[in-house]
Coordinates of N, CA and C in Angstrom, one line a residue:
M1 N -18.2 -72.4 32.5 CA -17.1 -72.6 33.4 C -17.0 -71.3 34.3
P2 N -16.8 -71.6 35.6 CA -16.8 -70.4 36.5 C -15.6 -69.5 36.3
T3 N -15.7 -68.2 36.6 CA -14.7 -67.3 36.3 C -13.4 -67.6 37.0
V4 N -13.4 -68.2 38.2 CA -12.2 -68.5 39.0 C -11.5 -69.6 38.2
V5 N -12.2 -70.6 37.7 CA -11.5 -71.7 36.9 C -10.9 -71.1 35.7
V6 N -11.6 -70.2 35.0 CA -11.0 -69.6 33.8 C -9.7 -68.8 34.1
A7 N -9.8 -68.1 35.2 CA -8.6 -67.3 35.7 C -7.5 -68.2 36.0
V8 N -7.7 -69.3 36.7 CA -6.6 -70.1 37.1 C -6.0 -70.9 35.9
V9 N -6.9 -71.4 35.1 CA -6.4 -72.2 33.9 C -5.6 -71.2 32.9
G10 N -6.2 -70.1 32.6 CA -5.6 -69.1 31.7 C -4.3 -68.6 32.3
G11 N -4.3 -68.3 33.6 CA -3.1 -67.8 34.3 C -2.0 -68.8 34.3
V12 N -2.3 -70.0 34.5 CA -1.3 -71.1 34.5 C -0.7 -71.2 33.1
L13 N -1.6 -71.3 32.1 CA -1.1 -71.4 30.8 C -0.2 -70.2 30.4
A14 N -0.6 -69.0 30.7 CA 0.1 -67.8 30.3 C 1.5 -67.8 31.1
L15 N 1.5 -68.0 32.4 CA 2.7 -68.0 33.2 C 3.7 -69.1 32.7
T16 N 3.1 -70.3 32.4 CA 4.0 -71.3 31.9 C 4.6 -70.9 30.6
G17 N 3.8 -70.3 29.8 CA 4.3 -69.8 28.5 C 5.4 -68.7 28.7
V18 N 5.2 -67.8 29.6 CA 6.3 -66.8 29.9 C 7.6 -67.5 30.4
A19 N 7.4 -68.5 31.2 CA 8.6 -69.3 31.6 C 9.3 -70.0 30.5
L20 N 8.5 -70.5 29.5 CA 9.1 -71.2 28.4 C 9.6 -70.2 27.3
L21 N 9.5 -68.9 27.5 CA 10.1 -68.0 26.6 C 11.6 -68.0 26.8
V22 N 12.1 -68.3 28.0 CA 13.5 -68.3 28.2 C 14.0 -69.8 28.4
L23 N 13.1 -70.7 28.5 CA 13.4 -72.1 28.5 C 13.1 -72.8 27.2
P24 N 13.6 -73.9 26.8 CA 13.2 -74.5 25.6 C 11.8 -75.0 25.6
G25 N 11.0 -74.6 24.7 CA 9.6 -75.0 24.6 C 8.8 -73.9 23.9
P26 N 7.5 -74.3 23.7 CA 6.6 -73.4 22.9 C 6.0 -72.3 23.7
G27 N 6.8 -71.3 24.2 CA 6.4 -70.3 25.1 C 5.3 -69.4 24.5
M28 N 5.5 -68.9 23.3 CA 4.5 -68.0 22.7 C 3.1 -68.7 22.5
I29 N 3.2 -69.9 22.2 CA 1.9 -70.7 22.0 C 1.2 -70.8 23.3
L30 N 1.8 -71.1 24.4 CA 1.2 -71.2 25.7 C 0.7 -69.8 26.2
V31 N 1.5 -68.8 25.9 CA 1.0 -67.4 26.3 C -0.3 -67.1 25.5
A32 N -0.3 -67.4 24.2 CA -1.5 -67.1 23.4 C -2.7 -67.9 23.9
A33 N -2.4 -69.2 24.2 CA -3.5 -70.1 24.7 C -4.0 -69.5 26.0
G34 N -3.2 -69.1 26.9 CA -3.6 -68.6 28.2 C -4.4 -67.3 28.0
L35 N -4.0 -66.4 27.1 CA -4.7 -65.2 26.8 C -6.1 -65.5 26.2
A36 N -6.1 -66.6 25.3 CA -7.4 -66.9 24.7 C -8.4 -67.4 25.7
V37 N -7.9 -68.2 26.7 CA -8.8 -68.7 27.8 C -9.2 -67.5 28.6
L38 N -8.3 -66.6 29.0 CA -8.6 -65.5 29.8 C -9.6 -64.5 29.1
S39 N -9.4 -64.4 27.8 CA -10.3 -63.4 27.0 C -11.7 -63.9 27.0
S40 N -12.0 -65.1 27.3 CA -13.4 -65.6 27.3 C -14.2 -65.0 28.5
R41 N -13.5 -64.5 29.5 CA -14.1 -63.9 30.7 C -13.7 -62.4 31.0
F42 N -12.5 -62.1 30.5 CA -11.9 -60.8 30.9 C -11.6 -60.0 29.7
A43 N -12.2 -58.8 29.6 CA -12.0 -58.0 28.4 C -10.6 -57.5 28.2
W44 N -9.9 -57.3 29.3 CA -8.5 -56.8 29.2 C -7.6 -57.8 28.4
A45 N -7.9 -59.1 28.4 CA -7.0 -60.1 27.8 C -7.2 -60.0 26.2
K46 N -8.3 -59.4 25.8 CA -8.5 -59.4 24.3 C -7.5 -58.6 23.5
R47 N -7.0 -57.5 24.1 CA -6.1 -56.6 23.4 C -4.7 -57.3 23.2
P48 N -4.1 -57.9 24.3 CA -2.8 -58.6 24.0 C -3.0 -59.8 23.2
L49 N -4.1 -60.5 23.2 CA -4.4 -61.6 22.4 C -4.5 -61.2 20.9
G50 N -5.1 -60.0 20.7 CA -5.2 -59.5 19.3 C -3.8 -59.1 18.8
F51 N -3.0 -58.5 19.7 CA -1.6 -58.2 19.3 C -0.8 -59.5 18.9
A52 N -0.9 -60.5 19.8 CA -0.2 -61.8 19.5 C -0.7 -62.4 18.2
R53 N -2.0 -62.3 17.9 CA -2.5 -62.9 16.7 C -2.0 -62.1 15.5
N54 N -2.0 -60.8 15.6 CA -1.5 -60.0 14.5 C 0.0 -60.3 14.2
R55 N 0.8 -60.4 15.2 CA 2.2 -60.7 15.1 C 2.4 -62.1 14.5
A56 N 1.6 -63.1 14.9 CA 1.7 -64.5 14.4 C 1.3 -64.5 12.9
E57 N 0.3 -63.8 12.5 CA -0.1 -63.7 11.1 C 0.9 -63.0 10.3
A58 N 1.5 -61.9 10.8 CA 2.6 -61.3 10.1 C 3.8 -62.2 9.8
G59 N 4.1 -63.0 10.9 CA 5.2 -63.9 10.7 C 4.9 -65.0 9.7
M60 N 3.7 -65.5 9.7 CA 3.3 -66.5 8.7 C 3.3 -65.9 7.3
R61 N 2.9 -64.6 7.1 CA 3.0 -64.0 5.8 C 4.4 -63.8 5.3
Q62 N 5.3 -63.5 6.3 CA 6.7 -63.3 5.9 C 7.3 -64.6 5.5
V63 N 7.0 -65.7 6.2 CA 7.5 -67.0 5.8 C 7.0 -67.4 4.5
A64 N 5.7 -67.1 4.2 CA 5.1 -67.5 2.9 C 5.7 -66.7 1.8
R65 N 6.1 -65.4 2.0 CA 6.7 -64.6 1.0 C 8.2 -64.8 0.7
R66 N 8.9 -64.9 1.8 CA 10.4 -64.9 1.7 C 10.9 -66.3 1.9
R67 N 11.6 -66.8 0.9 CA 12.2 -68.1 0.9 C 13.3 -68.1 2.0
A68 N 14.1 -67.1 2.2 CA 15.1 -67.0 3.2 C 14.6 -67.2 4.6
S69 N 13.4 -66.6 4.8 CA 12.8 -66.7 6.2 C 12.4 -68.1 6.4
A70 N 11.8 -68.8 5.4 CA 11.4 -70.2 5.5 C 12.6 -71.1 5.8
L71 N 13.7 -70.8 5.0 CA 14.9 -71.6 5.2 C 15.5 -71.4 6.6
W72 N 15.5 -70.2 7.1 CA 16.0 -69.9 8.4 C 15.2 -70.6 9.5
A73 N 13.9 -70.6 9.3 CA 13.0 -71.2 10.3 C 13.2 -72.8 10.2
L74 N 13.4 -73.3 9.1 CA 13.6 -74.7 9.0 C 15.0 -75.1 9.5
G75 N 16.0 -74.2 9.4 CA 17.3 -74.5 10.0 C 17.2 -74.5 11.5
C76 N 16.4 -73.5 12.0 CA 16.3 -73.5 13.5 C 15.5 -74.8 14.0
A77 N 14.5 -75.2 13.2 CA 13.8 -76.4 13.5 C 14.7 -77.6 13.5
A78 N 15.6 -77.7 12.5 CA 16.6 -78.8 12.4 C 17.5 -78.8 13.6
A79 N 17.9 -77.6 14.0 CA 18.8 -77.5 15.2 C 18.1 -78.0 16.5
L80 N 16.8 -77.6 16.6 CA 16.0 -78.0 17.8 C 15.9 -79.5 17.8
L81 N 15.6 -80.1 16.6 CA 15.4 -81.5 16.5 C 16.7 -82.3 16.7
L82 N 17.8 -81.7 16.3 CA 19.2 -82.4 16.5 C 19.5 -82.4 18.0
V83 N 19.3 -81.2 18.7 CA 19.6 -81.2 20.1 C 18.7 -82.1 20.9
A84 N 17.4 -82.2 20.5 CA 16.5 -83.0 21.1 C 16.9 -84.5 20.9
A85 N 17.3 -84.9 19.7 CA 17.7 -86.2 19.5 C 19.0 -86.6 20.3
L86 N 19.9 -85.6 20.4 CA 21.1 -85.9 21.3 C 20.7 -86.1 22.7
G87 N 19.8 -85.2 23.2 CA 19.3 -85.3 24.6 C 18.6 -86.7 24.8
L88 N 17.8 -87.1 23.9 CA 17.1 -88.4 24.1 C 18.0 -89.5 23.9
A89 N 19.1 -89.3 23.2 CA 20.1 -90.4 23.1 C 21.0 -90.5 24.3
G90 N 20.9 -89.6 25.2 CA 21.6 -89.7 26.5 C 22.9 -88.8 26.6
V91 N 23.1 -87.9 25.6 CA 24.2 -87.0 25.6 C 24.0 -86.0 26.8
Q92 N 25.0 -85.8 27.6 CA 24.9 -84.9 28.7 C 25.3 -83.5 28.3
A93 N 24.5 -82.6 28.7 CA 24.7 -81.2 28.4 C 24.0 -80.4 29.5
P94 N 24.5 -79.2 29.9 CA 23.9 -78.4 30.9 C 22.4 -78.1 30.5
G95 N 21.5 -78.4 31.4 CA 20.1 -78.0 31.1 C 19.4 -78.9 30.2
L96 N 20.0 -79.9 29.6 CA 19.4 -80.9 28.7 C 19.0 -82.1 29.4
T97 N 17.7 -82.2 29.7 CA 17.1 -83.4 30.3 C 16.2 -84.0 29.3
R98 N 15.6 -85.1 29.6 CA 14.6 -85.8 28.8 C 13.4 -84.9 28.5
L99 N 13.0 -84.2 29.6 CA 11.9 -83.3 29.4 C 12.2 -82.1 28.5
T100 N 13.3 -81.5 28.6 CA 13.6 -80.4 27.7 C 13.9 -80.9 26.3
A101 N 14.4 -82.1 26.2 CA 14.6 -82.7 24.8 C 13.2 -82.9 24.2
V102 N 12.2 -83.4 24.9 CA 10.9 -83.7 24.4 C 10.3 -82.3 24.0
L103 N 10.4 -81.3 24.9 CA 9.9 -80.0 24.5 C 10.5 -79.4 23.3
M104 N 11.8 -79.6 23.2 CA 12.5 -79.1 22.0 C 12.1 -79.8 20.7
A105 N 11.9 -81.1 20.8 CA 11.4 -81.9 19.7 C 10.0 -81.4 19.3
G106 N 9.2 -81.2 20.2 CA 7.8 -80.7 19.9 C 7.9 -79.3 19.3
S107 N 8.7 -78.5 19.8 CA 8.8 -77.1 19.2 C 9.4 -77.2 17.8
G108 N 10.4 -78.1 17.6 CA 10.9 -78.2 16.2 C 9.9 -78.7 15.3
L109 N 9.1 -79.7 15.7 CA 8.1 -80.3 14.8 C 7.0 -79.3 14.5
F110 N 6.6 -78.5 15.6 CA 5.6 -77.5 15.4 C 6.1 -76.4 14.4
L111 N 7.4 -76.0 14.5 CA 8.0 -75.0 13.6 C 8.0 -75.5 12.2
V112 N 8.3 -76.8 12.0 CA 8.3 -77.4 10.6 C 6.9 -77.3 10.1
G113 N 5.9 -77.7 10.9 CA 4.5 -77.7 10.5 C 4.0 -76.3 10.1
S114 N 4.5 -75.3 10.9 CA 4.1 -73.9 10.7 C 4.6 -73.4 9.4
V115 N 5.9 -73.8 9.1 CA 6.5 -73.3 7.8 C 5.8 -74.0 6.7
V116 N 5.6 -75.3 6.7 CA 4.9 -76.0 5.6 C 3.5 -75.4 5.4
Y117 N 2.8 -75.1 6.5 CA 1.5 -74.6 6.4 C 1.5 -73.2 5.7
A118 N 2.5 -72.3 6.2 CA 2.6 -70.9 5.7 C 2.9 -70.9 4.3
R119 N 3.9 -71.8 3.9 CA 4.3 -71.8 2.5 C 3.2 -72.4 1.6
H120 N 2.4 -73.4 2.1 CA 1.3 -73.9 1.3 C 0.2 -72.9 1.2
A121 N -0.2 -72.3 2.3 CA -1.3 -71.4 2.3 C -0.9 -70.1 1.5
G122 N 0.3 -69.7 1.5 CA 0.8 -68.5 0.8 C 0.8 -68.7 -0.7
N123 N 0.9 -70.0 -1.1 CA 1.0 -70.3 -2.6 C -0.4 -70.5 -3.2
R124 N -1.5 -70.6 -2.4 CA -2.8 -70.8 -2.9 C -3.4 -69.4 -3.4
A125 N -4.1 -69.5 -4.4 CA -4.8 -68.3 -5.0 C -5.9 -67.9 -4.0
P126 N -6.0 -66.6 -3.8 CA -7.1 -66.1 -2.9 C -8.5 -66.4 -3.5
V127 N -9.4 -66.7 -2.7 CA -10.8 -67.0 -3.2 C -11.6 -65.8 -3.3

């Protein structure tokens, strides 16, 4: 893939992720995806990608070790899914559109999957 295409795709992913850090949606995931694309051609992107990977792994370890962290994350996921359901049901609220409701539902489901994965992987014996 040409370097220009990598730069545009990675940049769009990363900038969309940055926007979704303050909007409902999976911001950090898109930032990491953008950095992963950019790191395939640009050495400077490898350092922040490594930092993001280390922070994600630390969070997964914390959820695997601490029941309270897992319960807090599941509570946040339930709140996201509840607001998303209300938005999809047609409840009017500032900033709540069908698009943001779908993004919130996706974020909530991803969070549930991450907690389940972390708890399951954390309970397995190391090989």
